Each structure stands twice: as C-alpha cells, then as structure tokens.
PDB file of C-alpha atoms and ligand atoms in Angstrom:
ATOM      1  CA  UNK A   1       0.000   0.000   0.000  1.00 33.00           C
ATOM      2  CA  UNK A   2       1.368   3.136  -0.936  1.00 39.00           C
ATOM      3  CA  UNK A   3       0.436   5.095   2.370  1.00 37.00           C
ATOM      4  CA  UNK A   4       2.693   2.767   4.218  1.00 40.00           C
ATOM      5  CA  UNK A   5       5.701   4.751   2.444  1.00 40.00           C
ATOM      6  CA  UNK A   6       4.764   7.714   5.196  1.00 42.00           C
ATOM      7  CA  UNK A   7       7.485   8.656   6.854  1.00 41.00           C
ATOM      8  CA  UNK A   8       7.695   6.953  10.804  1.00 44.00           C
ATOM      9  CA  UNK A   9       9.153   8.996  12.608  1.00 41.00           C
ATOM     10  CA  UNK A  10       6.583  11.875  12.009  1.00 42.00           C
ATOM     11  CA  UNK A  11       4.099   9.731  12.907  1.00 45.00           C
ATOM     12  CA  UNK A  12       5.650   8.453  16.352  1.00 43.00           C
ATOM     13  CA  UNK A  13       6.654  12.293  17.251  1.00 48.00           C
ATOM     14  CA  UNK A  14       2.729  12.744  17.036  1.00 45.00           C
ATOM     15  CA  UNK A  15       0.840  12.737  20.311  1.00 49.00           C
ATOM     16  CA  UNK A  16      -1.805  10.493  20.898  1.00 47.00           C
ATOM     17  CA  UNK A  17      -5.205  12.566  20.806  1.00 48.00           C
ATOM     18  CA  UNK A  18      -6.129  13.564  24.892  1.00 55.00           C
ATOM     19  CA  UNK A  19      -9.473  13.725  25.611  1.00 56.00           C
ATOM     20  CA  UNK A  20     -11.231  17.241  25.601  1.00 67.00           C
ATOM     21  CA  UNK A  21     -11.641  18.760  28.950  1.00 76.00           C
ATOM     22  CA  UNK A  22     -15.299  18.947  30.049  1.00 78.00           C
ATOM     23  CA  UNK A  23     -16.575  21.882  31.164  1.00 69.00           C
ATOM     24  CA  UNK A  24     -18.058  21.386  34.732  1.00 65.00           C
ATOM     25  CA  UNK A  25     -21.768  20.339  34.741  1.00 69.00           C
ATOM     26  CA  UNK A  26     -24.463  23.049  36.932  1.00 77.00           C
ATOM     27  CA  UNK A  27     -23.956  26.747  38.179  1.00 84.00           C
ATOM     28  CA  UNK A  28     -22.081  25.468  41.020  1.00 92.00           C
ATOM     29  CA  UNK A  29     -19.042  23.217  42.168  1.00 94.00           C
ATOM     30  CA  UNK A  30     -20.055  19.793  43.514  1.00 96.00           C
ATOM     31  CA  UNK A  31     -19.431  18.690  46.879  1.00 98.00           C
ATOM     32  CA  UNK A  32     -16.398  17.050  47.627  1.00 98.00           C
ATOM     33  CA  UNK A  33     -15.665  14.788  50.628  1.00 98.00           C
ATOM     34  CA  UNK A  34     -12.840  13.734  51.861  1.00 98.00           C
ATOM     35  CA  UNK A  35     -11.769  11.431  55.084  1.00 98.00           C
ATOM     36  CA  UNK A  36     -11.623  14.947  57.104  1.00 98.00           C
ATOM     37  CA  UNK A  37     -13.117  17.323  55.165  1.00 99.00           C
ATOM     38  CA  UNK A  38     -15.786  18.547  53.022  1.00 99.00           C
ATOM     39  CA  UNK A  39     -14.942  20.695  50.061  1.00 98.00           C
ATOM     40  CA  UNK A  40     -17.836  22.958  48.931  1.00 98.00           C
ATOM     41  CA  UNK A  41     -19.046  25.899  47.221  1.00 98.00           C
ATOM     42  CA  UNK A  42     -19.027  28.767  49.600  1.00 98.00           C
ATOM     43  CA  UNK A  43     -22.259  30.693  50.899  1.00 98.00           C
ATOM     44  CA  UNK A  44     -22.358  34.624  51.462  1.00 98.00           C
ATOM     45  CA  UNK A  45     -22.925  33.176  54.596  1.00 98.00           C
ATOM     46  CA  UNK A  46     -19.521  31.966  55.305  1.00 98.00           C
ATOM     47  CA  UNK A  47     -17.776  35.683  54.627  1.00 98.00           C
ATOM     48  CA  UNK A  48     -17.209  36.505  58.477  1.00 98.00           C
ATOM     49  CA  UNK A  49     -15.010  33.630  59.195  1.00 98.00           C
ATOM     50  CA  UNK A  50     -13.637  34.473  55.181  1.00 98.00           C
ATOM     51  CA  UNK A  51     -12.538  37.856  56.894  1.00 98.00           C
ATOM     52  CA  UNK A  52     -11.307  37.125  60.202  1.00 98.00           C
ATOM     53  CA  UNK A  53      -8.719  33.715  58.612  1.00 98.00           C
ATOM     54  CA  UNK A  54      -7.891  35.072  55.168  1.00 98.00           C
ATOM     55  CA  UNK A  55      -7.724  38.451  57.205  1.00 98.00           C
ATOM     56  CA  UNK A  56      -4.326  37.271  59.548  1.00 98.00           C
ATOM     57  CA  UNK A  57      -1.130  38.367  57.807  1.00 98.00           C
ATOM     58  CA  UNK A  58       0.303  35.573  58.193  1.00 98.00           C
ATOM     59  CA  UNK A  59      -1.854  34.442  54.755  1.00 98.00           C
ATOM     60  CA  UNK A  60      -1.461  37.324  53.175  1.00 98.00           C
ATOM     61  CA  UNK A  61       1.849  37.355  53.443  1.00 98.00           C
ATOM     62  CA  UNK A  62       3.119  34.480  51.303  1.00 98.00           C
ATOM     63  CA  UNK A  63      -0.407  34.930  48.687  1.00 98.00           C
ATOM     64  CA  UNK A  64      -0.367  37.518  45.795  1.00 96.00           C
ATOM     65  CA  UNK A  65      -3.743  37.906  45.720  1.00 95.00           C
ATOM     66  CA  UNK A  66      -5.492  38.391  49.095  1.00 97.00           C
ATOM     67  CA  UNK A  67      -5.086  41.702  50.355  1.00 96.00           C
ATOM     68  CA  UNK A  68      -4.020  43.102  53.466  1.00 97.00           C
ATOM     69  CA  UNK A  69      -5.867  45.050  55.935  1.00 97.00           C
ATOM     70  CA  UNK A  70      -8.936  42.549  54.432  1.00 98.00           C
ATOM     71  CA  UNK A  71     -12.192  45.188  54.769  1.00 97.00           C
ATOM     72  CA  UNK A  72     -15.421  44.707  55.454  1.00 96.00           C
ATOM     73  CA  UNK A  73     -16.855  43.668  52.150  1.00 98.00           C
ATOM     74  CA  UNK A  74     -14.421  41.950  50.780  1.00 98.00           C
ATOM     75  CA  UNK A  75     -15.174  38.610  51.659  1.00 98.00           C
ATOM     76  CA  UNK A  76     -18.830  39.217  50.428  1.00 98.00           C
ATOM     77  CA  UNK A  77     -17.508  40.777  47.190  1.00 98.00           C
ATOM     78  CA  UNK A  78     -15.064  37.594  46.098  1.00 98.00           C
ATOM     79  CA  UNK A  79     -17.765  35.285  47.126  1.00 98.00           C
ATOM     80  CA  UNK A  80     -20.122  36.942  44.755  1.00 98.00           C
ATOM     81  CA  UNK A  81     -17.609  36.530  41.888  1.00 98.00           C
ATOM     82  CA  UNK A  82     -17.349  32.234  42.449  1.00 98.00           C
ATOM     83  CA  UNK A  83     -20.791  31.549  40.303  1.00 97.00           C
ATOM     84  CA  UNK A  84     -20.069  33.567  37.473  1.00 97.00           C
ATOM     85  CA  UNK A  85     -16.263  32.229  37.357  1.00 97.00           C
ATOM     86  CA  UNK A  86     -17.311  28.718  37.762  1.00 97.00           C
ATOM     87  CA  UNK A  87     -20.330  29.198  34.968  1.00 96.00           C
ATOM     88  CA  UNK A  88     -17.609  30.702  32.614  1.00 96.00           C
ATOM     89  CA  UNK A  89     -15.203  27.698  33.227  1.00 97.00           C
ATOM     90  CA  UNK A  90     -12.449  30.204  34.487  1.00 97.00           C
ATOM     91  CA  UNK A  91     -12.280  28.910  38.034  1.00 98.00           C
ATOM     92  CA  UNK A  92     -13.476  26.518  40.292  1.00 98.00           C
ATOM     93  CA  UNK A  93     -13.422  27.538  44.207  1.00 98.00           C
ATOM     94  CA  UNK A  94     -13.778  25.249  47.100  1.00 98.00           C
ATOM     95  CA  UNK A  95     -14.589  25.958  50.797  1.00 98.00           C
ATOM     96  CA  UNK A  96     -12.613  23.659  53.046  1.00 99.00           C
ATOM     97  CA  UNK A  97     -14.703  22.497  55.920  1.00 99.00           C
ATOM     98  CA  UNK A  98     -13.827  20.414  58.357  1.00 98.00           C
ATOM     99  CA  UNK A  99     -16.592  17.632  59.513  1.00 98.00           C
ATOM    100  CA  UNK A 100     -15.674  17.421  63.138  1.00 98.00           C
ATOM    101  CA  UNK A 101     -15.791  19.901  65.207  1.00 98.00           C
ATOM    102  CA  UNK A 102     -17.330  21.697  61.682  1.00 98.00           C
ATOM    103  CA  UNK A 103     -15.797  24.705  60.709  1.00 98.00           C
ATOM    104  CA  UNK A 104     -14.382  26.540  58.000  1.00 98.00           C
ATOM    105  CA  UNK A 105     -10.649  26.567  57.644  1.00 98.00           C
ATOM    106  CA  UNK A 106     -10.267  27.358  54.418  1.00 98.00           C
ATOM    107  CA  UNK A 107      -9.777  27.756  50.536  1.00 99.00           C
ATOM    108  CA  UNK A 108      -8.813  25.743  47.662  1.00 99.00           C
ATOM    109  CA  UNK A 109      -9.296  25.995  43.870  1.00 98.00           C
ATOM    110  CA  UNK A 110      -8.369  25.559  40.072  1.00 98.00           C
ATOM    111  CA  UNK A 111      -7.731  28.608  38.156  1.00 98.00           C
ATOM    112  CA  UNK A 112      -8.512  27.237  34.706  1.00 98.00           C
ATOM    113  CA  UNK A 113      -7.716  27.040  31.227  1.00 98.00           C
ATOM    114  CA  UNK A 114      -9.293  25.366  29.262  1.00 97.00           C
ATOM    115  CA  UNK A 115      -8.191  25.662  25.706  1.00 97.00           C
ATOM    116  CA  UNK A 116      -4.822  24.201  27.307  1.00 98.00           C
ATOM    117  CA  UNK A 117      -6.388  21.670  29.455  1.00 98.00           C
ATOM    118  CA  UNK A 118      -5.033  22.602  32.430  1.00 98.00           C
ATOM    119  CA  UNK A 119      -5.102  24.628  36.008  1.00 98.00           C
ATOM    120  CA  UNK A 120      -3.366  26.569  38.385  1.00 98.00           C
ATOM    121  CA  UNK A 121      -3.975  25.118  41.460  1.00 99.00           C
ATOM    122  CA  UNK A 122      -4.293  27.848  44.878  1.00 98.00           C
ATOM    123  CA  UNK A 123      -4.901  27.362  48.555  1.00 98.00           C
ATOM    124  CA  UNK A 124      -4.701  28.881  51.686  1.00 98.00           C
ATOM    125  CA  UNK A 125      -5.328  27.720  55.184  1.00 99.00           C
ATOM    126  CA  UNK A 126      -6.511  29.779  58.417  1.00 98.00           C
ATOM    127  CA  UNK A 127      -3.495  29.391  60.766  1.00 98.00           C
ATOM    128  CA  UNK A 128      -5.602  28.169  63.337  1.00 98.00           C
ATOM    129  CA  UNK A 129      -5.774  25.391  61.487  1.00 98.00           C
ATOM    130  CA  UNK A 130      -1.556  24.860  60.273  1.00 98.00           C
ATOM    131  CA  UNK A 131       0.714  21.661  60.077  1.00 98.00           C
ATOM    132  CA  UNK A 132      -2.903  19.145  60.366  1.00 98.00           C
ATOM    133  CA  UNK A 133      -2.691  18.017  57.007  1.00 98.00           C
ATOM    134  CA  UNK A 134      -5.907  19.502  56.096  1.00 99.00           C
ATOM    135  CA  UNK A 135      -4.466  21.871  53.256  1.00 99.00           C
ATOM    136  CA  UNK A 136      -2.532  18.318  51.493  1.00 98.00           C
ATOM    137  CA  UNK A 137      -5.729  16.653  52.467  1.00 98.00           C
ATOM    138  CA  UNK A 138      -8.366  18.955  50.366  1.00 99.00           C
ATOM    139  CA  UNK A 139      -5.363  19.212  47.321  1.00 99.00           C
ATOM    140  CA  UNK A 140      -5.370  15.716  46.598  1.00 98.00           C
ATOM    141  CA  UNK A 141      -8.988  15.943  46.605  1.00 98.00           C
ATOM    142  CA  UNK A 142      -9.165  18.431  43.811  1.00 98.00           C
ATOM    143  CA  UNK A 143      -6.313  17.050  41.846  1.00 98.00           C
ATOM    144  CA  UNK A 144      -8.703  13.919  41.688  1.00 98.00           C
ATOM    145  CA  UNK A 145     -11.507  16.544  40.948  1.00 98.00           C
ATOM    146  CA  UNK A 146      -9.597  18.358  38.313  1.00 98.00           C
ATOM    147  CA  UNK A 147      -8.107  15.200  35.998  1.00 98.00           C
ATOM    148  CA  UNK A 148     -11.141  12.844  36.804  1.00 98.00           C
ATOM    149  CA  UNK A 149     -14.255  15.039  36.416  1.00 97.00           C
ATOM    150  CA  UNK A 150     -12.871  17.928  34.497  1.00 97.00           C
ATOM    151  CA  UNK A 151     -10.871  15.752  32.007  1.00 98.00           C
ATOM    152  CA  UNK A 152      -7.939  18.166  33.037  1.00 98.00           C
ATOM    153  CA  UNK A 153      -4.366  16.919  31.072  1.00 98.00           C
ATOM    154  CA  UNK A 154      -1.848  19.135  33.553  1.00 98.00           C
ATOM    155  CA  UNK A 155      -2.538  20.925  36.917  1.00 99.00           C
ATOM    156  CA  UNK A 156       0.663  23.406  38.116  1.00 99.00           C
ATOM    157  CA  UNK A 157       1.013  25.896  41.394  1.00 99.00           C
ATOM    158  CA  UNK A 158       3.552  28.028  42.353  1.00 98.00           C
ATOM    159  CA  UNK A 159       4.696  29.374  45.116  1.00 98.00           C
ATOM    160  CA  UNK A 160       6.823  31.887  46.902  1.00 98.00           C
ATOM    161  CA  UNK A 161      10.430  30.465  47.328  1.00 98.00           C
ATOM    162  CA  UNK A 162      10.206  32.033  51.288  1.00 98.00           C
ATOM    163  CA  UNK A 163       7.097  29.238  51.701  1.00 98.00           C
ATOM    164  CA  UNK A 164       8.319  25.880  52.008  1.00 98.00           C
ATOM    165  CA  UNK A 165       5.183  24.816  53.772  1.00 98.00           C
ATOM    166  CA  UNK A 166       3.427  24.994  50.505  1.00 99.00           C
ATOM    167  CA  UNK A 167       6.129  23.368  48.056  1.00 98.00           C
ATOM    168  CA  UNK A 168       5.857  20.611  50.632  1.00 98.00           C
ATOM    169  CA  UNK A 169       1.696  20.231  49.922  1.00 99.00           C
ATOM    170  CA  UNK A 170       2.674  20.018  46.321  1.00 98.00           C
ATOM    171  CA  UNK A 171       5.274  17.263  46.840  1.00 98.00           C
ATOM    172  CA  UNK A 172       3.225  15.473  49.293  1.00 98.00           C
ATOM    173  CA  UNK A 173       0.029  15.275  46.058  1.00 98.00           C
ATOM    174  CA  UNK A 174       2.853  14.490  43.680  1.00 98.00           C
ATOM    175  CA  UNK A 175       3.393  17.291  41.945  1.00 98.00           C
ATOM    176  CA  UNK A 176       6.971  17.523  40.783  1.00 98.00           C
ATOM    177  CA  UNK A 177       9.355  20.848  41.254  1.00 98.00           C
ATOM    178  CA  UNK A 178       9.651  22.544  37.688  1.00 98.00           C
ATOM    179  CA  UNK A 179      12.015  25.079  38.146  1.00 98.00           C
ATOM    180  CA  UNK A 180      12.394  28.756  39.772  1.00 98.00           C
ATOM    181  CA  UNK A 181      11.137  31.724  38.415  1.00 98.00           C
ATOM    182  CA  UNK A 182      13.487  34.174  39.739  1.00 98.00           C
ATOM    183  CA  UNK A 183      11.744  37.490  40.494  1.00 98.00           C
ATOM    184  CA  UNK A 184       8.783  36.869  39.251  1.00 98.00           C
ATOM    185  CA  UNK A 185       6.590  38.474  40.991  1.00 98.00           C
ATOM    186  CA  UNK A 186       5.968  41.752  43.035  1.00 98.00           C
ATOM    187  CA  UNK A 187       4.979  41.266  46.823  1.00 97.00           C
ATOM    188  CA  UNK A 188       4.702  44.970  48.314  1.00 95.00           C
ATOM    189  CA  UNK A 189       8.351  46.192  47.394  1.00 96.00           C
ATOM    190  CA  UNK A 190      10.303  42.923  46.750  1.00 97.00           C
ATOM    191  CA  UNK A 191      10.059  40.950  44.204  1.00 98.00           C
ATOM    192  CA  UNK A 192       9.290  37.551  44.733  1.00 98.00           C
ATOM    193  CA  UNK A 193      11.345  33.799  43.574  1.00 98.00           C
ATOM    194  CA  UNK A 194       8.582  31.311  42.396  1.00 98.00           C
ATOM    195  CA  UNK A 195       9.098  27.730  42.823  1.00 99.00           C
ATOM    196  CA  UNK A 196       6.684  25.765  40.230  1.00 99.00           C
ATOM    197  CA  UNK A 197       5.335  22.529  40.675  1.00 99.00           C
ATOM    198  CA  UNK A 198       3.228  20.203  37.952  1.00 99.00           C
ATOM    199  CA  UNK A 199       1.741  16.782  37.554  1.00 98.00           C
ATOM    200  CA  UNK A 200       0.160  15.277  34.107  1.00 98.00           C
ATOM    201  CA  UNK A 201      -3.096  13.082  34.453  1.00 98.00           C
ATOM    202  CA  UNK A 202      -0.621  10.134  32.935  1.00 98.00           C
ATOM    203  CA  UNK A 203       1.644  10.921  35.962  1.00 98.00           C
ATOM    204  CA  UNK A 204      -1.316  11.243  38.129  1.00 98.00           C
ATOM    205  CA  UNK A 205      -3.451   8.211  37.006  1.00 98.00           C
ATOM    206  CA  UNK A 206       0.112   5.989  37.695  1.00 98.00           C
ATOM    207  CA  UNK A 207       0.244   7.403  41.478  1.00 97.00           C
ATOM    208  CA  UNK A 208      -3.253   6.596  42.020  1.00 95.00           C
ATOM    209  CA  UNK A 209      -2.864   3.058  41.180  1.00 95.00           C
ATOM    210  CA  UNK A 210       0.674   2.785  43.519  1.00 93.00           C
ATOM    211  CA  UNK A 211      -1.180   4.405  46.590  1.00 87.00           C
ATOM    212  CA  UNK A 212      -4.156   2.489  46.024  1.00 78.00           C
TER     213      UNK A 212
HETATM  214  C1  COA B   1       0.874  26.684  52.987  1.00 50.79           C
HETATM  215  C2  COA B   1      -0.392  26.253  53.727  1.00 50.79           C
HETATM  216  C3  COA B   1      -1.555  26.227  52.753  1.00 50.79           C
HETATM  217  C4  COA B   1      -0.182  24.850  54.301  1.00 50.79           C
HETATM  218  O1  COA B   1      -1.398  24.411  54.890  1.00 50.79           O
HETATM  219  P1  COA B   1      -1.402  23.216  55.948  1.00 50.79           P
HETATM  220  O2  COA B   1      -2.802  22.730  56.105  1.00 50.79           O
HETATM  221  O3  COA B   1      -0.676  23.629  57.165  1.00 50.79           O
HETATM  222  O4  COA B   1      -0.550  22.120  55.147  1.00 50.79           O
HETATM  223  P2  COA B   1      -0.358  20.581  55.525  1.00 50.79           P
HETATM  224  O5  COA B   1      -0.503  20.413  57.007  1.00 50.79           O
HETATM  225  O6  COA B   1      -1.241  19.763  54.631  1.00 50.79           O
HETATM  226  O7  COA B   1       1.132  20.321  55.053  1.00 50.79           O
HETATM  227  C5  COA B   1       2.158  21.208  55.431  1.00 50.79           C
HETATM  228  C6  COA B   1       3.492  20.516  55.272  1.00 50.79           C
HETATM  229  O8  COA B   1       4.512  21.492  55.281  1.00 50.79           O
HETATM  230  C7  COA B   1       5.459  21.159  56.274  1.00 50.79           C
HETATM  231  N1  COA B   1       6.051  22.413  56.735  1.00 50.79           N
HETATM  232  C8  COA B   1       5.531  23.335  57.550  1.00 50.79           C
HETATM  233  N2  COA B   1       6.418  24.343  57.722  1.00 50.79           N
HETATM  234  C9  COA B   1       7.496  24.049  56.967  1.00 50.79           C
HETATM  235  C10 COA B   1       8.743  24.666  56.718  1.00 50.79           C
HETATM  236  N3  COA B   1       9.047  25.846  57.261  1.00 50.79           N
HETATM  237  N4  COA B   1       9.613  24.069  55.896  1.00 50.79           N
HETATM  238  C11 COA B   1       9.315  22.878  55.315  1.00 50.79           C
HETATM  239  N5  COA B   1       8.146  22.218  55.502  1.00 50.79           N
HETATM  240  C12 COA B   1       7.262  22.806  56.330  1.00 50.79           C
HETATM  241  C13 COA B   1       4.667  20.417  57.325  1.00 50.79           C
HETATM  242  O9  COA B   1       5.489  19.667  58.180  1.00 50.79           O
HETATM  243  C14 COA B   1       3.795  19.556  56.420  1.00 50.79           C
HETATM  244  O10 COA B   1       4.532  18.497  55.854  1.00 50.79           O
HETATM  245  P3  COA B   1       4.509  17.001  56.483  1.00 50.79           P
HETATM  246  O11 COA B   1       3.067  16.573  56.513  1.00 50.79           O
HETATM  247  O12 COA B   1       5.362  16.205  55.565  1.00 50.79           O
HETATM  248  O13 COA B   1       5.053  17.105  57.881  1.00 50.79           O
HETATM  249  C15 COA B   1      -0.716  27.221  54.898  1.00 50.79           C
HETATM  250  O14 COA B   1       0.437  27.371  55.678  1.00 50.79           O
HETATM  251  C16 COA B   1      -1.190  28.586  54.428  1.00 50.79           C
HETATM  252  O15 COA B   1      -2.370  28.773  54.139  1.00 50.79           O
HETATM  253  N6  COA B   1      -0.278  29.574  54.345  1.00 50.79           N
HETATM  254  C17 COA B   1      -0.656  30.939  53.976  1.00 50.79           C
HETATM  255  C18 COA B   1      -1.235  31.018  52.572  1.00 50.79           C
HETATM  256  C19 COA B   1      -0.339  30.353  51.543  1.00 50.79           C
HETATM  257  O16 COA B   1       0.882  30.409  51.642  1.00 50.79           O
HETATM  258  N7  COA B   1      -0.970  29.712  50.551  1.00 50.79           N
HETATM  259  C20 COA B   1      -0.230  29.046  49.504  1.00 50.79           C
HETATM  260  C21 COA B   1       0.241  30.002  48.485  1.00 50.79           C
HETATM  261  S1  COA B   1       1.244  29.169  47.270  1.00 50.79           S
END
C-alpha cells in the first residue's frame, strides 16, 4: 500500500489525541468529601469567618492575591464573583470544611484554562488550622476533581520560594518541582522567587494506582 511509504518517525513524534476537557456540569461546584473534610461551594454566609482567617497576615503574606488590611466587604464581594467564574469555566473555588468539630478553615481551587487543558492550582489555610494536614488533604482531593471530572491533562502551582510549607503540599500530592522563576513576581516592594510545581493526568493516574 502506498500510504505505508509515510514517513515513521513523524508519525511516532505525534501525540496520541487527549481527551477534551469537560466543562463542569451546573452553576455550582459539587461537593467534595474527603476522610476529614468537606470541600464545597461557599455561601455569602460563610464571609465573616472568610474575613477574620484570610484576614491574619500571616496568609497574606506568602499569597499575591489576598489583600491586606482585608475590609469589610471583601469577603462578600469575592464570594459573589465564584458563580459567574465557575459558569464561565475560568475557576473553580472550594470551601474547606472540616466535619468534626465543623468549621471553615479554608480555601482551595483551580484557576482554569481550558483551551490548554489545564489549572493553576491555589490554597490557603486559616493558621488556626496549620501543620494538620488539612491543606494536602483537600489538594489531593481536587487534583482527583480536576483530571477525573474535568478531564484536566496538567494541573501546576507556584509558590513563593520564602514558603516551604506549601512546596511541601505540592510534593506530598505528587506534583513535581519545575524550576524557579526568579523574580517573578511583586509582593509589596520585593520581588518575589517562584518555585513551580506540575503533575500530568498520565503521571497522576500511575500514582493513584501505587497508593491504592
Ligand atoms: C501553605 C499552607 C496552605 C499549608 O497548609 P497546611 O494545612 O498547614 O498544610 P499541611 O498540614 O497539609 O502540610 C504542610 C506541610 O509542610 C510542612 N512544613 C511546615 N512548615 C514548613 C517549613 N518551614 N519548611 C518545610 N516544611 C514545612 C509540614 O510539616 C507539612 O509536611 P509534612 O506533613 O510532611 O510534615 C498554609 O500554611 C497557608 O495557608 N499559608 C498561607 C497562605 C499560603 O501560603 N498559601 C499558599 C500560596 S502558594
């Protein structure tokens, strides 16, 4: 046959085709449970304890994005952004509760893109609540959410060089260290070394069946 004169090589440098990601189903994240925890959508309701843990400058202080004093409002005013963001398949944000005693204690979710198949993955914890496993707990969680359910091919997170207690919730999921961005970003005057962390689903899918 003369298609069998095709070059090979081309062929075997040729991916096999991933499957699309899905955009999540209903206006809202699903519930997520974990041994500990319960992973949710938050509720206008929750924005007091929102304030008073993302509030402590110890979070603020290794995050780019929550700000410091955190006002009145604020809390209310990112909640109120989570439906449209998770409609529009740019984000997907998860309370962390814990089951028992319940309370809140914190945040988790997948920045997405789509087009790319793939996420940024962001946390933070209320410091209350440090060093119990619950932030590696809820991550693993997601990951599963993000390749299983979303159909995700690559989920990465960075993090500020200074904050070793997050490159270790990374390493302890399986995500693998990437390299340094040096001065990437800007914290207040300084700018900031990012160490960056990734997993594929292929990578993922082989750790789930070792831990299993
Ligand atoms: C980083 C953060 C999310 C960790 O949450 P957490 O629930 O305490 O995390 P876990 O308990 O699941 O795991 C923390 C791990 O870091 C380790 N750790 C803590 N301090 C550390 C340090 N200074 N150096 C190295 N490892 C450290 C802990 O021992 C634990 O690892 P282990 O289980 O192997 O002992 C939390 O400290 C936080 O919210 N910080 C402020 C916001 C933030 O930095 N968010 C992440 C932005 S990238």
């Amino acid at each position: 046959m003369r298609g069998s004169a095709r070059p090979r090589t081309a062929r075997a440098n040729v991916p096999p085709p991933s499957p699309r990601p899905k955009r999540a189903r209903g206006d809202r994240p699903p519930r997520l449970s974990t041994e500990r925890l319960v992973l949710r959508p938050f509720d206008l309701s929750d924005a007091r304890a929102v304030q008073r843990l993302a509030g402590a400058r110890e979070v603020a202080d290794t995050t780019l994005h929550i700000p410091h004093p955190y006002r009145i409002g604020m809390a209310e005013a990112w909640i109120g952004t989570h439906r449209e963001a998770f409609a529009a398949g740019r984000s997907v944000t998860f309370a962390i509760v814990r089951k028992r005693p319940r309370a809140l204690v914190g945040a988790i979710g997948l920045q997405l893109d789509l087009a790319h198949g793939r996420a940024e993955l962001g946390y933070w914890i209320g410091v209350p609540f440090w060093g119990r496993g619950y932030c590696s707990e809820a991550a693993a969680a997601v990951l599963r959410h993000g390749f299983e359910t979303l159909g995700l091919h690559r989920v990465h997170a960075a993090h500020f060089a200074r904050n070793p207690a997050s490159g270790r919730v990374m390493q302890k999921v399986g995500m693998g260290r990437e390299g340094c961005l040096r001065g990437h970003v800007r914290k207040g005057d300084v700018f900031e070394d990012l160490e960056v962390y990734g997993i594929l689903v292929g990578e993922w899918r082989s750790r789930r069946r070792r831990t299993k």
